[in-house]
CSV table of C-alpha atoms in Angstrom, one decimal:
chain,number,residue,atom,x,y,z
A,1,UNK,CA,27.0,70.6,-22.1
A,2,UNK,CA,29.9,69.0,-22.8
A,3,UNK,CA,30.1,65.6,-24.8
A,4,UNK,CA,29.7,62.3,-22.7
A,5,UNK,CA,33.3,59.9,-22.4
A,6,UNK,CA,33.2,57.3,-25.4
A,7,UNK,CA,32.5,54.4,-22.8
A,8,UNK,CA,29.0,56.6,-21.4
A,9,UNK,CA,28.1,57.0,-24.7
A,10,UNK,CA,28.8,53.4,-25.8
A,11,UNK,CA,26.6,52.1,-22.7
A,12,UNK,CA,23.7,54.5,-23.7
A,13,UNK,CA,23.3,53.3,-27.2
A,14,UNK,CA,23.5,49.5,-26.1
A,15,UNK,CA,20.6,50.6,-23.5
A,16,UNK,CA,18.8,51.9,-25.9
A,17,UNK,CA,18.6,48.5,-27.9
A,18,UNK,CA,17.2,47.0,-24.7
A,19,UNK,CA,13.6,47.0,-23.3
A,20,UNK,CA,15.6,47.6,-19.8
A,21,UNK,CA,15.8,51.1,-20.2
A,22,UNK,CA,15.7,52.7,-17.2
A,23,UNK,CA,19.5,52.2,-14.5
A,24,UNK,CA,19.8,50.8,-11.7
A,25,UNK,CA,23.0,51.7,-8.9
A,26,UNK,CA,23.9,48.3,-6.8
A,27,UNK,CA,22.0,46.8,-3.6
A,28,UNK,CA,24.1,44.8,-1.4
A,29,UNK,CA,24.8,44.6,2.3
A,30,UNK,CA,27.1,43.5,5.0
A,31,UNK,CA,28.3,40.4,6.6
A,32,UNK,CA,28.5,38.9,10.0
A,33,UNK,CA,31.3,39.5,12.0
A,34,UNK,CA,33.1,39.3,15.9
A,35,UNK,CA,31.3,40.2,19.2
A,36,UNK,CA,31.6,43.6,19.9
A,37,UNK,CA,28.5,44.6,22.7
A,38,UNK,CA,27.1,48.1,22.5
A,39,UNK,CA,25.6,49.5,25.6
A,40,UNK,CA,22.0,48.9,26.5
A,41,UNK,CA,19.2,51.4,25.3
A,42,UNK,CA,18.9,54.1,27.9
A,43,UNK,CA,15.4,53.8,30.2
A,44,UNK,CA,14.1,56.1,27.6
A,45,UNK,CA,13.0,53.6,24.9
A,46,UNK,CA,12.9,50.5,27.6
A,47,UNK,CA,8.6,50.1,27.5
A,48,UNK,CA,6.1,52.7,26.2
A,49,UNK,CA,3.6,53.1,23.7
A,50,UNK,CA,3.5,53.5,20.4
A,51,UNK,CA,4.2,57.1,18.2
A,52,UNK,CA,6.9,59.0,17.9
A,53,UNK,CA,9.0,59.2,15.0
A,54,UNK,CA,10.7,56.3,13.0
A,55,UNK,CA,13.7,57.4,11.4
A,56,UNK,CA,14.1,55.3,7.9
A,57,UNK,CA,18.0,55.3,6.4
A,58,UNK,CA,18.7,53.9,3.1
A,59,UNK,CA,20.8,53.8,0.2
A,60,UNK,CA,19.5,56.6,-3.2
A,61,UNK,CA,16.2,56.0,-3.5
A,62,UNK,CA,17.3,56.3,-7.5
A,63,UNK,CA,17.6,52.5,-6.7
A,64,UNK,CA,14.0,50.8,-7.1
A,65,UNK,CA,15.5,48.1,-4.6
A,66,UNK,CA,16.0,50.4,-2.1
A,67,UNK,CA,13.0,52.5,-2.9
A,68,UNK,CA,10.8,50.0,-2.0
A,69,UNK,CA,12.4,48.9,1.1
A,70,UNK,CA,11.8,52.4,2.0
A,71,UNK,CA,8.5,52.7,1.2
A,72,UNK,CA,7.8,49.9,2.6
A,73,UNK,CA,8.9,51.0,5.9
A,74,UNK,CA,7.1,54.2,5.7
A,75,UNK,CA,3.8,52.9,4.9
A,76,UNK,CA,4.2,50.3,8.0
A,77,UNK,CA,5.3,52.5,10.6
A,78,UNK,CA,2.8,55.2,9.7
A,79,UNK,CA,-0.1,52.5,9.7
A,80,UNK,CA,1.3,51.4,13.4
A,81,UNK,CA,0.8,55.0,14.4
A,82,UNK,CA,4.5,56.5,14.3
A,83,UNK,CA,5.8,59.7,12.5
A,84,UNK,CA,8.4,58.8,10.3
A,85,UNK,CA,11.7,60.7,8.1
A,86,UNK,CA,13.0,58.9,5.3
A,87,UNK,CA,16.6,60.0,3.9
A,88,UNK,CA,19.1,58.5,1.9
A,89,UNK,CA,22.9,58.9,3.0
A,90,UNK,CA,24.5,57.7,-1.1
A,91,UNK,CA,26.5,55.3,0.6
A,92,UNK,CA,28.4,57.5,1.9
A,93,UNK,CA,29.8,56.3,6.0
A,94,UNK,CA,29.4,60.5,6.9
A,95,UNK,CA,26.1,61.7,5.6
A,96,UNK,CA,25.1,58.2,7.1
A,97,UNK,CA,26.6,59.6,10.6
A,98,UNK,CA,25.2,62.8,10.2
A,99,UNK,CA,21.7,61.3,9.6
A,100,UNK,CA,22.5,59.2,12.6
A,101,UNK,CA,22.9,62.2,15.0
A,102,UNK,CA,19.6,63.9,13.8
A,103,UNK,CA,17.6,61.1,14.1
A,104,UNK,CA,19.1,61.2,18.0
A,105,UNK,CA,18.9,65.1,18.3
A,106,UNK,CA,15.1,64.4,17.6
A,107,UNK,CA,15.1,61.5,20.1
A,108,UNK,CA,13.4,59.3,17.6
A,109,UNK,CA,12.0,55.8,18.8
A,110,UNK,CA,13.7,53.7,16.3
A,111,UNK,CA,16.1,53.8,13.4
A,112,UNK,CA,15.5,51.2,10.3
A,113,UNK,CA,18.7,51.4,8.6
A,114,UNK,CA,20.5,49.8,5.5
A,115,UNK,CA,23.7,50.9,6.1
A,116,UNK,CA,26.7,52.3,3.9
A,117,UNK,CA,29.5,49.8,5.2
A,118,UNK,CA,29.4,46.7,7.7
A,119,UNK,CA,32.8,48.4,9.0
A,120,UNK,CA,31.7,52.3,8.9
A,121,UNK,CA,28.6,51.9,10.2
A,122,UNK,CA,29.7,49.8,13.6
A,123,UNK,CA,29.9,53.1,15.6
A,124,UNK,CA,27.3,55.2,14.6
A,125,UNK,CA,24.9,52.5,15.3
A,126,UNK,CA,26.7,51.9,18.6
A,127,UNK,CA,26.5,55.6,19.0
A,128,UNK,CA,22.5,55.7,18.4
A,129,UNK,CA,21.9,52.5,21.1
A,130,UNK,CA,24.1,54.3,23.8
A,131,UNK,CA,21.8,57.1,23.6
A,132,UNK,CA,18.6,54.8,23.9
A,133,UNK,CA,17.3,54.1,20.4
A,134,UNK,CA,17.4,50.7,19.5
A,135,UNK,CA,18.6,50.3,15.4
A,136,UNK,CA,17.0,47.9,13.2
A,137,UNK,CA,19.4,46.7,10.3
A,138,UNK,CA,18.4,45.2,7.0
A,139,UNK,CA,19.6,44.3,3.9
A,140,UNK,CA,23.2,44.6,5.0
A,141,UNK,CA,24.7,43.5,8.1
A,142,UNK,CA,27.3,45.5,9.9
A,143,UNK,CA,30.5,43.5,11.2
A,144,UNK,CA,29.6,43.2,14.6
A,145,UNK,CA,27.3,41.3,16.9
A,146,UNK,CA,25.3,42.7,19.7
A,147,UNK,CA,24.9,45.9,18.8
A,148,UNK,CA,22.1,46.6,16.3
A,149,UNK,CA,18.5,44.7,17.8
A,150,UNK,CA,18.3,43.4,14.8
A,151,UNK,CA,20.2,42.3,11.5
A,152,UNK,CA,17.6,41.1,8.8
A,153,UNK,CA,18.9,40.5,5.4
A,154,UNK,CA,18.3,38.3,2.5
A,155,UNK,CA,19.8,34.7,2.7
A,156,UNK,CA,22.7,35.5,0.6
A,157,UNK,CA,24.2,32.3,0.1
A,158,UNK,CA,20.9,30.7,-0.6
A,159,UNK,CA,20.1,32.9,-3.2
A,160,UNK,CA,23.2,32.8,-4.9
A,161,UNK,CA,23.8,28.6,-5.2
A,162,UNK,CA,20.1,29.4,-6.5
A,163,UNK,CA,20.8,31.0,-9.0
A,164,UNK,CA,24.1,29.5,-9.8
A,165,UNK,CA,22.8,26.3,-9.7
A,166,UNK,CA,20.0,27.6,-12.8
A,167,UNK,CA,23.0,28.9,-14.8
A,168,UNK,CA,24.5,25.8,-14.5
A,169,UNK,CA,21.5,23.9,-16.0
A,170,UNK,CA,21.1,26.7,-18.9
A,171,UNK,CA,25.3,26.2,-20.0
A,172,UNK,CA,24.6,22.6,-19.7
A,173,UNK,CA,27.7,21.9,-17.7
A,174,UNK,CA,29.9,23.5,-19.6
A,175,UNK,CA,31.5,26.7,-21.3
A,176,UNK,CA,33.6,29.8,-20.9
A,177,UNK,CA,32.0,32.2,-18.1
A,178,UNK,CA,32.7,35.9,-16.8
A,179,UNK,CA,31.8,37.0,-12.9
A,180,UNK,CA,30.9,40.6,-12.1
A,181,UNK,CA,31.6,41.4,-8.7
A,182,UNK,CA,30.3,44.2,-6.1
A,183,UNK,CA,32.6,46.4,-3.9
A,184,UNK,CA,35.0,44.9,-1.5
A,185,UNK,CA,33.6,46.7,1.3
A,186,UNK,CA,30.4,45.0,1.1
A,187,UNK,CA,30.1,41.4,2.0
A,188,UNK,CA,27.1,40.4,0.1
A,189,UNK,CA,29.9,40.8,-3.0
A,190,UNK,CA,31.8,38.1,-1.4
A,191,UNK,CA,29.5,35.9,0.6
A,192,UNK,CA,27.1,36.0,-3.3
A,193,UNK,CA,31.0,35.2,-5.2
A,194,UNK,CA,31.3,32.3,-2.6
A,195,UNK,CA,27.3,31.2,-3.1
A,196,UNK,CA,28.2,31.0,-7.0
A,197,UNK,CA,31.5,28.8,-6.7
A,198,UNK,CA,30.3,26.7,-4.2
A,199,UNK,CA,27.8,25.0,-7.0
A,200,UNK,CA,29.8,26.1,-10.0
A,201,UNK,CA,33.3,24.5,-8.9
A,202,UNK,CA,31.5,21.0,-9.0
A,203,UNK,CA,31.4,21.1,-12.7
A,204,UNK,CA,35.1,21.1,-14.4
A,205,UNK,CA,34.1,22.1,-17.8
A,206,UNK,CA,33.0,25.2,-16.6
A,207,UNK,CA,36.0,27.9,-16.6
A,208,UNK,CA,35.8,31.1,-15.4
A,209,UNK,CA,38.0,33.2,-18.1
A,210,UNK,CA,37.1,36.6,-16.1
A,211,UNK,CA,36.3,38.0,-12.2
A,212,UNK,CA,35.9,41.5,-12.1
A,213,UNK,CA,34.9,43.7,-9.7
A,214,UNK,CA,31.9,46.3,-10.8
A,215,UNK,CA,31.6,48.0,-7.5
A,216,UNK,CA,27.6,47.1,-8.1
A,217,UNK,CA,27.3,49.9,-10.9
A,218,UNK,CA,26.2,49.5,-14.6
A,219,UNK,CA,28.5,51.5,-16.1
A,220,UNK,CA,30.8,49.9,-14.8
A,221,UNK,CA,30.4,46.8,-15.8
A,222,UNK,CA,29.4,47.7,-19.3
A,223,UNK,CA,32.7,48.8,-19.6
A,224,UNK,CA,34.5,45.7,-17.8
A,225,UNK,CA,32.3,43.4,-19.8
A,226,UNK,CA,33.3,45.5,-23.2
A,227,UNK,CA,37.1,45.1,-22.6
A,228,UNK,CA,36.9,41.3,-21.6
A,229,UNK,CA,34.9,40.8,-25.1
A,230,UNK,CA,37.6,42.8,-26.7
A,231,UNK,CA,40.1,40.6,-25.2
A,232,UNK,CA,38.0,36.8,-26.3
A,233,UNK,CA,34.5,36.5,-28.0
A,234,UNK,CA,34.5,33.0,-26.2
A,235,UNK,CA,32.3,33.4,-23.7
A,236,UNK,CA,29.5,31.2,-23.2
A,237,UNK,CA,28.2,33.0,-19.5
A,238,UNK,CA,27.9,35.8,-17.4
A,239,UNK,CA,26.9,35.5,-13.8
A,240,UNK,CA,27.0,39.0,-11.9
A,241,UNK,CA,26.7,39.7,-8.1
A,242,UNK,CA,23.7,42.0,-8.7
A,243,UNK,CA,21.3,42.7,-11.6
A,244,UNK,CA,22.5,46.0,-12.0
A,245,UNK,CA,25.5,44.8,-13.2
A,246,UNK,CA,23.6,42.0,-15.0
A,247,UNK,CA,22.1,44.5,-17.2
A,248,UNK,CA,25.6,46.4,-17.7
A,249,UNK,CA,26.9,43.0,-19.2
A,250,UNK,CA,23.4,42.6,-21.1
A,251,UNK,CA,24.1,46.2,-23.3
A,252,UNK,CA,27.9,45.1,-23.7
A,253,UNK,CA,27.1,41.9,-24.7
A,254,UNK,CA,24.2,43.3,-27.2
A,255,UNK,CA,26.3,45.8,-28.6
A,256,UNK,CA,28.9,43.7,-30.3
A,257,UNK,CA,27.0,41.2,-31.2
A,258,UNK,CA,26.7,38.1,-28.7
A,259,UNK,CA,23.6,38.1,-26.4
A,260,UNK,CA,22.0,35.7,-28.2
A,261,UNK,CA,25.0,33.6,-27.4
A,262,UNK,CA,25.8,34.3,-24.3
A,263,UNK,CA,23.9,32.8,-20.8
A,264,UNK,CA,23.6,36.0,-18.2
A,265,UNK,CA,22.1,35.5,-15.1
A,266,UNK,CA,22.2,38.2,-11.8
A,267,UNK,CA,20.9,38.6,-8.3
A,268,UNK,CA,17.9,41.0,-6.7
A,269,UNK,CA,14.6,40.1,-8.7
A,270,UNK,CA,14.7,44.1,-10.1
A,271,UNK,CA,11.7,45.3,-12.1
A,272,UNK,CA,14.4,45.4,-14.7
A,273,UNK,CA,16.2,42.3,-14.6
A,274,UNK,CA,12.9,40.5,-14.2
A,275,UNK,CA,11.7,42.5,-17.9
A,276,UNK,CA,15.2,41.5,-19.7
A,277,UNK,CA,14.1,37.6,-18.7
A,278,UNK,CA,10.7,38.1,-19.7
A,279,UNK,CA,12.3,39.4,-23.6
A,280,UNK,CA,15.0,36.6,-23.4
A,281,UNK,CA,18.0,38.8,-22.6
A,282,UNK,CA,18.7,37.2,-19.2
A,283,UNK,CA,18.2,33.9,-18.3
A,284,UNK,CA,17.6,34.2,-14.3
A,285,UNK,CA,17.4,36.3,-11.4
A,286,UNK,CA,17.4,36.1,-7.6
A,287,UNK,CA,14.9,37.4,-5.8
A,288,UNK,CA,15.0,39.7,-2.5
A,289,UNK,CA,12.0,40.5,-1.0
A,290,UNK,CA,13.1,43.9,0.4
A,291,UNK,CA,9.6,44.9,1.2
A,292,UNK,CA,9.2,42.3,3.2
A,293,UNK,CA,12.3,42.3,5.2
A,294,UNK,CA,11.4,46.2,5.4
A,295,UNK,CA,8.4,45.6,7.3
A,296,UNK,CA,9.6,43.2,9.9
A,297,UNK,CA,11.6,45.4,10.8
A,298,UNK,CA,9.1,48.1,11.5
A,299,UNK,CA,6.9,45.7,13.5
A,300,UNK,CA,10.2,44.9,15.5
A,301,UNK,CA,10.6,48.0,16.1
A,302,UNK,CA,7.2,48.6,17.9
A,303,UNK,CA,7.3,45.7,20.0
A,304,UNK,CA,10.5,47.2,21.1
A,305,UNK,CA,9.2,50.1,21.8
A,306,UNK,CA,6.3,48.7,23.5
A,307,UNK,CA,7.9,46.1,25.8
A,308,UNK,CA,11.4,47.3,25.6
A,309,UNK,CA,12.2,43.3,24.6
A,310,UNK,CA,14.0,42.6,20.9
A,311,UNK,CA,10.4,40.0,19.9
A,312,UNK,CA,13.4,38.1,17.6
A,313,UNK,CA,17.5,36.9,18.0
A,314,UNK,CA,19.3,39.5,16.3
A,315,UNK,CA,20.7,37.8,12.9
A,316,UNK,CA,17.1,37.5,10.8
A,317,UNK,CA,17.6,35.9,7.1
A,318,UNK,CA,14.7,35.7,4.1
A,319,UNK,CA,15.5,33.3,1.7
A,320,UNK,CA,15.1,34.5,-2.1
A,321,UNK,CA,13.3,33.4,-5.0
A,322,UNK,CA,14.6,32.2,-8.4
A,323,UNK,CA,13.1,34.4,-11.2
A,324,UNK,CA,13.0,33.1,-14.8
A,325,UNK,CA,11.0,33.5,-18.1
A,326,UNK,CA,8.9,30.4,-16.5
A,327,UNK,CA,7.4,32.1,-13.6
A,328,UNK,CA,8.7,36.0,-14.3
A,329,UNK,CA,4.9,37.3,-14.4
A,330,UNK,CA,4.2,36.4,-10.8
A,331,UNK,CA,6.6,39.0,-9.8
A,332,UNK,CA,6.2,42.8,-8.9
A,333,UNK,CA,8.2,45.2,-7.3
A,334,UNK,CA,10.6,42.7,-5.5
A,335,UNK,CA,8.5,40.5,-3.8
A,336,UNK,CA,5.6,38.4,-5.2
A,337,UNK,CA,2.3,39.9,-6.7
């Protein structure tokens, strides 16, 4: 086996100074976008009864986030009486596409799906609907209205002035502070980068020395966050689009030296993130509750099924919940214990 780059090795011996541990890839969705109408389920799925199968799409499961999104999907449609197939397509727009056309090929009732682009995944959705089964979005938006029956994701915006609005109150109004951003083609990363200056731009003696896009990933930003420190040791913050890239900054930080010294606060309420706030590593966290949002969308999806009606208008939110060392025990696998 051949020897890991110096920057993978770096990251794995900050990791291992942390009671993190374990990595996390990025969760983030899409954004809202122009009317473009689809064509209406065929008379196949207009009203029935409930069973058949439930097709369930998300991101890798090596993601707790989307994990439990999935699980939580499976265990609801199952207990409503469907069959269901749970895949990942990696975030990748053409194993998404490919999943997309078997779930049609075995005329499935329903499609949960957190997509792998709010552009990409416009017409295979489109595609699934024109042939009669109705898709059920969450987490990320596509870029289009009128297409998908439904759009649930987490309030975005509300979640990140949340949070922004905590790390404000831990700097005390003022400092030096880095942002980690997630992939341009996702617009969580911007509408979360918007969330944080909307409360952070009301406080002029905080000055953001660093944006960086992570693309969601912890290596990523381990290594970002490792060359800013390089460049100044005079940072007083770190507020990252999601907690994976939270934690990246976390090992970067605690490997030369400056966690103690340094506010970091991220976005999704991960079993991880939530552990580096109970040891004091991360100040705050925003909370999605993916389960939840997992499992309206099941129970959407039957009363579709049933009454061939959408029981809900099609853009759904969930606000999240700010996580930190006060009330960090009352939290599970993202949602509330």
């Amino acid at each position: 086996m051949s020897a890991a780059p110096r920057p993978a090795r770096r990251l794995l011996v900050a990791l291992s100074l942390l009671a993190t541990g374990s990595l996390l890839a990025a969760c983030g969705g899409g954004g809202g976008g122009g009317e473009q109408k689809a064509a209406a389920p065929s008379s196949a799925t207009s009203a029935g009864t409930a069973g058949g199968l439930i097709a369930i799409i998300t991101p890798s499961h090596d993601n707790p986030f989307f994990k439990a999104e999935a699980d939580a999907a499976k265990t609801k449609a199952e207990a409503l009486g469907y069959e269901t197939s749970v895949a990942s397509h990696d975030d990748d727009p053409n194993k998404q596409s490919e999943l997309i056309d078997a779930a049609i090929s075995r005329k499935a009732k329903a499609i949960i799906l957190d997509n792998a682009g709010a552009d990409a995944s416009i017409g295979p959705v489109r595609k699934a609907v024109t042939g009669g089964i109705p898709v059920f979005l969450i987490d990320r938006e596509i870029n289009a209205t009128g297409v998908a029956t439904a759009q649930i994701v987490s309030n975005n915006a509300q979640g990140a002035q949340l949070v922004a609005q905590s790390f404000v109150e831990k700097m005390k109004n003022k400092g030096n502070y880095v942002e980690l951003v997630g992939k341009e083609s996702d617009t969580n990363a911007s509408v979360r980068s918007k969330g944080f200056a909307d409360v952070i731009s009301q406080y002029p003696d905080l000055k953001q020395v660093a944006k960086e896009s992570a693309n969601w990933d912890q290596q990523e930003a381990f290594t970002k966050m490792e060359t800013i420190i390089q460049k100044s040791r005079d940072i007083q913050g770190v507020i990252a689009g999601n907690d994976t890239m939270a934690l990246g900054a976390v090992a970067a930080l605690k490997a030369a030296g400056l966690l103690g010294k340094v506010t970091v606060v991220g976005f999704d309420g991960s079993p991880d993130a939530i552990a580096a706030v109970k040891a004091g590593q991360m100040h705050a966290t925003a909370l999605q509750p993916a389960a939840l949002g997992a499992q309206s969308a099941v129970e959407q999806a039957d009363q579709y099924i049933k009454t061939g009606k959408a029981s809900k208008e099609e853009k759904q939110s969930i606000d999240c919940e700010l996580v930190t060392a006060e009330n960090a025990d009352d939290y599970g696998v993202f949602a509330r214990k």
